[in-house]
mmCIF file of N, CA and C in Angstrom:
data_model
loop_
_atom_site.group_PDB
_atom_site.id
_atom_site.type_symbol
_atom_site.label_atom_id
_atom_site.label_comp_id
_atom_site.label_asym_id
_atom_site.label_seq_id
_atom_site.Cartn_x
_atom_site.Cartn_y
_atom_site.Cartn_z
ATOM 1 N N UNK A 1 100.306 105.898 103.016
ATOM 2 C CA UNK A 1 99.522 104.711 102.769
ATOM 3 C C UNK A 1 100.038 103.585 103.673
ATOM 4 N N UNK A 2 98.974 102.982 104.318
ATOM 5 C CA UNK A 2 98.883 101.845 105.053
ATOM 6 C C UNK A 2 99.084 100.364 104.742
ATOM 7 N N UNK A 3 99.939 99.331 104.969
ATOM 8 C CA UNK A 3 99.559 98.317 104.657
ATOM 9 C C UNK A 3 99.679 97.304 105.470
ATOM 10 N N UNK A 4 98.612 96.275 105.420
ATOM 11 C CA UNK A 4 97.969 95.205 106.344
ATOM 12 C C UNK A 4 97.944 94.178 105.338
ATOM 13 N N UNK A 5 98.507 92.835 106.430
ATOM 14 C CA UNK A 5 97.782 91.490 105.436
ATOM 15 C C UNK A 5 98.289 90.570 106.576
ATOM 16 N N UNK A 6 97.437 89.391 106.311
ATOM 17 C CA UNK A 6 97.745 88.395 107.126
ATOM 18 C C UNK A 6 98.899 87.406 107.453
ATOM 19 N N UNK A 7 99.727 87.408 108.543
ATOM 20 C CA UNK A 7 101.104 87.357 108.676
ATOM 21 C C UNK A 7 101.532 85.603 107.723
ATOM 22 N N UNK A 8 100.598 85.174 108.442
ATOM 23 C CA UNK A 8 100.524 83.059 107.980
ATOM 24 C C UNK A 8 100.080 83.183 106.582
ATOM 25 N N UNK A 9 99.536 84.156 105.989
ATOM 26 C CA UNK A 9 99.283 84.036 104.441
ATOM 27 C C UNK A 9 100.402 84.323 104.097
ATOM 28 N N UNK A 10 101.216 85.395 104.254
ATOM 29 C CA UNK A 10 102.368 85.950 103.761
ATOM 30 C C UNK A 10 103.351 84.878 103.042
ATOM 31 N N UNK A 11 103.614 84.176 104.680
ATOM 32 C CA UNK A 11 105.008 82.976 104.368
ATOM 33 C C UNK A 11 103.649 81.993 104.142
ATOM 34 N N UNK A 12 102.599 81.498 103.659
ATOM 35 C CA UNK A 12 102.548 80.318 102.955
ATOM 36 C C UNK A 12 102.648 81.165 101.630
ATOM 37 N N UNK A 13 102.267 82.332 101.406
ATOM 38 C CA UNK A 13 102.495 82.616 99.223
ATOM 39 C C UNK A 13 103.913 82.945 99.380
ATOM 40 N N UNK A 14 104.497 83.376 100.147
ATOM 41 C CA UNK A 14 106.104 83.028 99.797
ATOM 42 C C UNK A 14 106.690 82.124 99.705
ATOM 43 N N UNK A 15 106.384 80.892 100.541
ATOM 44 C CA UNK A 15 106.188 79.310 100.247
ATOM 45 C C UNK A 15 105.874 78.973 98.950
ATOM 46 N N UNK A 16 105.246 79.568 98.507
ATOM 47 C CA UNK A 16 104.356 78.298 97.008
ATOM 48 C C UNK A 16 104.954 79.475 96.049
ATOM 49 N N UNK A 17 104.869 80.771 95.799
ATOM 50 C CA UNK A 17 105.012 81.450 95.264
ATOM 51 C C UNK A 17 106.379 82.201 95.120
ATOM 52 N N UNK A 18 107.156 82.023 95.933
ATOM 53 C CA UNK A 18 108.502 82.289 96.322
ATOM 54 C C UNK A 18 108.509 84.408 96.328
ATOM 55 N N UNK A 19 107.171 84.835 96.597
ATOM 56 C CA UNK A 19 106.777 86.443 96.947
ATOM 57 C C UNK A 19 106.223 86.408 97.984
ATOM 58 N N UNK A 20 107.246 87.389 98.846
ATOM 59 C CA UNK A 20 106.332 87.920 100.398
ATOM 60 C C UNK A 20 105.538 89.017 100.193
ATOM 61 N N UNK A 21 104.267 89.156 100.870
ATOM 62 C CA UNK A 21 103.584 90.241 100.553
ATOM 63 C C UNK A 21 104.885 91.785 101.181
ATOM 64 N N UNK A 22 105.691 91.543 102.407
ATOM 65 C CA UNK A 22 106.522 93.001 102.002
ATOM 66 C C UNK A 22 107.154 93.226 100.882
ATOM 67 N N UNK A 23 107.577 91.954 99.772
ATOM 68 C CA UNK A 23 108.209 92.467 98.629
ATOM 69 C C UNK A 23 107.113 93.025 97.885
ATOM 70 N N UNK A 24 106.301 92.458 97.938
ATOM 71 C CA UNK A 24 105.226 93.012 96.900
ATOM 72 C C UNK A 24 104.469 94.304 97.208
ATOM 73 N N UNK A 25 103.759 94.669 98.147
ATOM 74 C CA UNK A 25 103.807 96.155 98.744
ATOM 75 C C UNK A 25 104.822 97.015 97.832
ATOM 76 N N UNK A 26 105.976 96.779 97.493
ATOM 77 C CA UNK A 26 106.836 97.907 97.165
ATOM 78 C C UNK A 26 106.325 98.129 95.660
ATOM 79 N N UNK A 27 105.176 97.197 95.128
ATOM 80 C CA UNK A 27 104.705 97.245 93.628
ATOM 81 C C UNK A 27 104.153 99.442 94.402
ATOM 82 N N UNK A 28 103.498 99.472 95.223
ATOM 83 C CA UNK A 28 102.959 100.466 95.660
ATOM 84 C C UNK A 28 103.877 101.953 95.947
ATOM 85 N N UNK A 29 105.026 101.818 95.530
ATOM 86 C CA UNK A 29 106.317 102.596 96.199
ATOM 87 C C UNK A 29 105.400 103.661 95.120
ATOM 88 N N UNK A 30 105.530 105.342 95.650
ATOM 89 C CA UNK A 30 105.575 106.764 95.117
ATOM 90 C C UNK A 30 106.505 106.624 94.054
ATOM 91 N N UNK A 31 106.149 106.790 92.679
ATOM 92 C CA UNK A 31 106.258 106.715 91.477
ATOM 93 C C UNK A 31 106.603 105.523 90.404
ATOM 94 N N UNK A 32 106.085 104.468 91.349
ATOM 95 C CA UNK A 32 105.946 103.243 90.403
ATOM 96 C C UNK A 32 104.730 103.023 89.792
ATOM 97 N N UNK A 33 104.731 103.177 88.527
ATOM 98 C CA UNK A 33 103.657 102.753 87.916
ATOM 99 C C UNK A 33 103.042 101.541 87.578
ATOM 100 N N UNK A 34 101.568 101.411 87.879
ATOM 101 C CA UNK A 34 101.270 100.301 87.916
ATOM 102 C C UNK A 34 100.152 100.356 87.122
ATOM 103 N N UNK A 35 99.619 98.871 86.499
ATOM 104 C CA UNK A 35 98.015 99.016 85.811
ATOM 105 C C UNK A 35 97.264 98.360 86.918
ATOM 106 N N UNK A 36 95.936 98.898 87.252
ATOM 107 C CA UNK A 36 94.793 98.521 88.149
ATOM 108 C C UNK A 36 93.575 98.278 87.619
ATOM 109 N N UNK A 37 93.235 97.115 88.285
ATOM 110 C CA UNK A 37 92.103 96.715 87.673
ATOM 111 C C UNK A 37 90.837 96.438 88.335
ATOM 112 N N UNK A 38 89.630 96.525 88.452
ATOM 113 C CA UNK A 38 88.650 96.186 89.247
ATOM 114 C C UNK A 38 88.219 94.928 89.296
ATOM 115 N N UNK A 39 88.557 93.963 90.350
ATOM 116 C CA UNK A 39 88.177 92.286 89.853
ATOM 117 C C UNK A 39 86.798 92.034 90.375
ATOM 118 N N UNK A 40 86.416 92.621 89.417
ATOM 119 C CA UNK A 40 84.488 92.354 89.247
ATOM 120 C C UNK A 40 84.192 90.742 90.068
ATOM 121 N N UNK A 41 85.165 89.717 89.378
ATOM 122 C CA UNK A 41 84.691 88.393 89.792
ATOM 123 C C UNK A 41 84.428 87.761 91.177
ATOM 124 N N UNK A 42 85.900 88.403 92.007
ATOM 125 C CA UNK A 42 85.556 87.843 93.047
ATOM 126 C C UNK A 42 85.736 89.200 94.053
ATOM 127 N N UNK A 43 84.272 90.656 94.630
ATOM 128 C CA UNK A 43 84.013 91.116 94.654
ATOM 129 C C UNK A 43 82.753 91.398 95.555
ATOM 130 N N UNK A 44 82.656 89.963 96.046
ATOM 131 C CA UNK A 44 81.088 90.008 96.055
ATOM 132 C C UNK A 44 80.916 90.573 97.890
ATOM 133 N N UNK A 45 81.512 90.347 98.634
ATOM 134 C CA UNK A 45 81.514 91.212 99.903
ATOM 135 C C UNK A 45 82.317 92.157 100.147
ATOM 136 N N UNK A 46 83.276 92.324 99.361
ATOM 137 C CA UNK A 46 84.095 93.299 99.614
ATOM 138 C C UNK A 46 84.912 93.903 98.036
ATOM 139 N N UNK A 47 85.504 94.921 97.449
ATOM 140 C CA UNK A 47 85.757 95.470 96.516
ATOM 141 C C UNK A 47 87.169 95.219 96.363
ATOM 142 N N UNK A 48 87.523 94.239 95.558
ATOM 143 C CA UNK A 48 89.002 93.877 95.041
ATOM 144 C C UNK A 48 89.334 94.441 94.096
ATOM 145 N N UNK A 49 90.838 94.751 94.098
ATOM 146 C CA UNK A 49 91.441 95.497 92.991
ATOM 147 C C UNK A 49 92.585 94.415 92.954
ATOM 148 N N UNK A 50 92.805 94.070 91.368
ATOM 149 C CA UNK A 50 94.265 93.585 90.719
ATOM 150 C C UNK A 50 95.025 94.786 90.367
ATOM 151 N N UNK A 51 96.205 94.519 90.944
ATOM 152 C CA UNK A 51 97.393 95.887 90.395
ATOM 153 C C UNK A 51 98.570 95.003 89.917
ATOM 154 N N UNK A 52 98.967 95.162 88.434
ATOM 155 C CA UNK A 52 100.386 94.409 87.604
ATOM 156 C C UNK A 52 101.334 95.801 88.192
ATOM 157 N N UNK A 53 102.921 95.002 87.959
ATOM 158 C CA UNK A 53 103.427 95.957 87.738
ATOM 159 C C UNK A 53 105.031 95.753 88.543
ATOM 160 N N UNK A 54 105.950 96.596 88.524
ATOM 161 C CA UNK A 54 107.084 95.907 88.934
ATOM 162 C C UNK A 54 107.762 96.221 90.218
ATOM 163 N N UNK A 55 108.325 95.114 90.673
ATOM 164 C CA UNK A 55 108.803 95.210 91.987
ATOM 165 C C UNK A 55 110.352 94.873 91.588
ATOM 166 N N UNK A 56 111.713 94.987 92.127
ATOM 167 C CA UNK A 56 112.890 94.700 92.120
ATOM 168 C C UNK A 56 112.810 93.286 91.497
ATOM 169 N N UNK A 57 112.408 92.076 91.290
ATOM 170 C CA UNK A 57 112.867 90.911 90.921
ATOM 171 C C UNK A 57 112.029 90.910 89.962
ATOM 172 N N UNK A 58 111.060 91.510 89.181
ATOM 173 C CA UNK A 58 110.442 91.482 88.547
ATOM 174 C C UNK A 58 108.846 92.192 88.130
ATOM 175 N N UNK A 59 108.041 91.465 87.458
ATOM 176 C CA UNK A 59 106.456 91.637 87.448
ATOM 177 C C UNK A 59 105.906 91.155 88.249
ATOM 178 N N UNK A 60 104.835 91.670 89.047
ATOM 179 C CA UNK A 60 103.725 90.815 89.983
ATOM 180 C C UNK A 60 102.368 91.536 90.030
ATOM 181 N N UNK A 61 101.577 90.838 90.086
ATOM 182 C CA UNK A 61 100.387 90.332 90.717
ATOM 183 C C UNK A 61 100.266 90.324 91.857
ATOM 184 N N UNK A 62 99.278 91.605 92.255
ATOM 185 C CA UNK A 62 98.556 91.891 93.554
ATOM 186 C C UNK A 62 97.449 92.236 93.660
ATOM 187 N N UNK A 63 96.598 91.296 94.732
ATOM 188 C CA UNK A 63 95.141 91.618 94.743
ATOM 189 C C UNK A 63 94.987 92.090 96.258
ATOM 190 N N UNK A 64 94.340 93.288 96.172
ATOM 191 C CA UNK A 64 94.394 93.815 97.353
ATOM 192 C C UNK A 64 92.724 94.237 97.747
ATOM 193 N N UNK A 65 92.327 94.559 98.690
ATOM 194 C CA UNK A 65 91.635 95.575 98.848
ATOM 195 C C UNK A 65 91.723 96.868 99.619
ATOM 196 N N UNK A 66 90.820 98.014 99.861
ATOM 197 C CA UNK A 66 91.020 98.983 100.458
ATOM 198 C C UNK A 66 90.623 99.044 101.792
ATOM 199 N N UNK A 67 90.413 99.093 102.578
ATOM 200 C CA UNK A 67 90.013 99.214 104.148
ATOM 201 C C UNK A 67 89.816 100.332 104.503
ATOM 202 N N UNK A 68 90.427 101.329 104.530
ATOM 203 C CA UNK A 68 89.835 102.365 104.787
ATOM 204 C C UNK A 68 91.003 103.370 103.505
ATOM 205 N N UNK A 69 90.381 105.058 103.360
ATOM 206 C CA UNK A 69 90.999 105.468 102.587
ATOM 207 C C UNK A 69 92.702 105.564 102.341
ATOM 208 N N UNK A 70 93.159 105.079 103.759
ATOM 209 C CA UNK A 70 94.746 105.217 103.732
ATOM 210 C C UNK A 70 95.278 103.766 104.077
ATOM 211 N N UNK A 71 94.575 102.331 103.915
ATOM 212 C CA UNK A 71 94.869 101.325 104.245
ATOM 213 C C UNK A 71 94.116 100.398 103.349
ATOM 214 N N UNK A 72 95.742 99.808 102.923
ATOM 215 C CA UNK A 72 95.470 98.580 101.720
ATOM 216 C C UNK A 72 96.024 97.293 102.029
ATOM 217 N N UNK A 73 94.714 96.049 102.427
ATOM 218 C CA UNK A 73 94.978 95.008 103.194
ATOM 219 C C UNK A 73 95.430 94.518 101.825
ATOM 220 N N UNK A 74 96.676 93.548 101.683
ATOM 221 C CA UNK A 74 96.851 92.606 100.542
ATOM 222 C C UNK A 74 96.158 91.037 100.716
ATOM 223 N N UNK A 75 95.618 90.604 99.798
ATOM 224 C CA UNK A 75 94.853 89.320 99.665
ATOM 225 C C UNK A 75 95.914 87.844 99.414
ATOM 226 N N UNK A 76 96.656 88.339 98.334
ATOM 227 C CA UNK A 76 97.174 87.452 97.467
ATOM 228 C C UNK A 76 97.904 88.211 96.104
ATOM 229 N N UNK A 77 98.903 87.606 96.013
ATOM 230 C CA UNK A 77 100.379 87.905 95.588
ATOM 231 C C UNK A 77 101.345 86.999 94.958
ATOM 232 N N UNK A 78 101.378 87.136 93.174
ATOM 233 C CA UNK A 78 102.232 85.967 92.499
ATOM 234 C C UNK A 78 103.005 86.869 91.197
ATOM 235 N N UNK A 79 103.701 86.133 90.869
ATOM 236 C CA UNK A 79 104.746 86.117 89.770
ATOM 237 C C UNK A 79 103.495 86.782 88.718
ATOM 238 N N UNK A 80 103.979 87.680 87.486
ATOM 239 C CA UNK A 80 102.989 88.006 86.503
ATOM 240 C C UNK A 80 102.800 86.581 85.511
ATOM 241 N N UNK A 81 101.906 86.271 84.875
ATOM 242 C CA UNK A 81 102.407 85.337 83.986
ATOM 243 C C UNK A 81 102.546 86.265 82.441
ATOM 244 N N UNK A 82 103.055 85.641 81.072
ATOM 245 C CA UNK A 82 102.921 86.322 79.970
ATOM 246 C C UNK A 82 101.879 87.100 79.941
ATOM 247 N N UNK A 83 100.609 86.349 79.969
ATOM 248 C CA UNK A 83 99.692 87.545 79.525
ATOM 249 C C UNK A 83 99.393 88.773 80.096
ATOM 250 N N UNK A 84 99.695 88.296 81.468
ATOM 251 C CA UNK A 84 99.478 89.648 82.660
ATOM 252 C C UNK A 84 100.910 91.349 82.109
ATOM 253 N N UNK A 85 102.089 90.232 81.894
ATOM 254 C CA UNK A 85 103.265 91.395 81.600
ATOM 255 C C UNK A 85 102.869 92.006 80.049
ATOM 256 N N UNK A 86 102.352 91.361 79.135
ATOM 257 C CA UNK A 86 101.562 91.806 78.020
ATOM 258 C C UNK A 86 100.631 92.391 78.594
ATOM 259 N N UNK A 87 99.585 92.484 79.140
ATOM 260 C CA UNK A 87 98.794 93.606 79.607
ATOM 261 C C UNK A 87 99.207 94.933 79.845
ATOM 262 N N UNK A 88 100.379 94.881 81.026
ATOM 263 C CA UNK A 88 101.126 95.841 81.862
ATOM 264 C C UNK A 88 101.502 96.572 80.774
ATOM 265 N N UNK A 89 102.738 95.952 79.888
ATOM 266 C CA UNK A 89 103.235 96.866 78.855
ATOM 267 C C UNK A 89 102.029 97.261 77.781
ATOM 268 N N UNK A 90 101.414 96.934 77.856
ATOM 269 C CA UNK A 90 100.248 97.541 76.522
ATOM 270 C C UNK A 90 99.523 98.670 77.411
ATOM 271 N N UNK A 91 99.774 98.474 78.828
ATOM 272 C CA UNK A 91 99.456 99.844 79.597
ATOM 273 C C UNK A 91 100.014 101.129 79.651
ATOM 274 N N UNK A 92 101.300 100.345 79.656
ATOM 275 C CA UNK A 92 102.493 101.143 79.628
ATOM 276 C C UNK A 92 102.970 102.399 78.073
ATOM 277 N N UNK A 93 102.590 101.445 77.226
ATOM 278 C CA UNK A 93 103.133 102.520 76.011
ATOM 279 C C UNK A 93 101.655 102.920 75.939
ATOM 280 N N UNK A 94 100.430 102.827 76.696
ATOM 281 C CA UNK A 94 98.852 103.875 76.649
ATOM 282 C C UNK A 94 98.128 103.071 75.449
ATOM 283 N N UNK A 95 98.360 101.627 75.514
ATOM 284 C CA UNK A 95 97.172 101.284 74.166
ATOM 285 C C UNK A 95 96.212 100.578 74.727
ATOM 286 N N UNK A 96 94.890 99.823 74.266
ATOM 287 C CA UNK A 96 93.800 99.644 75.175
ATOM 288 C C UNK A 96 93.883 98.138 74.880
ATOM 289 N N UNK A 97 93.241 97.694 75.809
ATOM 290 C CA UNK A 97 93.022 96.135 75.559
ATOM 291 C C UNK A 97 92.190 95.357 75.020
#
């Protein structure tokens, strides 16, 4: 798996957000589990996915899309808040939302 994102987005959400999209990519590492979500809302030219889930310093928030079947451009990238890590774990022990 591929990953792409825009270099000046990166360090401004590591700026405001104190997450570089390479830390966050590793939410994607071979056998980290993550919950994914389809973000219906903002969707409308292209097909976004939210993925929770954990990276070394913590929970995060990643909205990515797909580009082609082996390449996942990242959008935008933050800290989980409560409700998001309440989501994750209610994913996690398999209960529904």
């Amino acid at each position: 798996m591929r990953f792409t994102w825009d270099p000046d987005k990166s360090k401004a959400n590591e700026k405001h957000h104190d997450l570089s999209f390479e830390e966050a990519r590793a939410l994607f590492s071979p056998g980290n589990d993550y919950l994914e979500l389809f973000d219906e809302t903002h969707s409308e030219d292209e097909d976004r996915f939210i993925a929770i889930g954990p990276v070394t310093r913590g929970l995060v928030l990643v909205v990515y899309t797909e580009r082609e079947p082996d390449e996942f451009r990242i959008i935008s990238a933050r800290w989980a808040t409560k409700r998001e890590v309440q989501q994750y774990r209610a994913h996690m022990k398999g209960e529904s939302r």
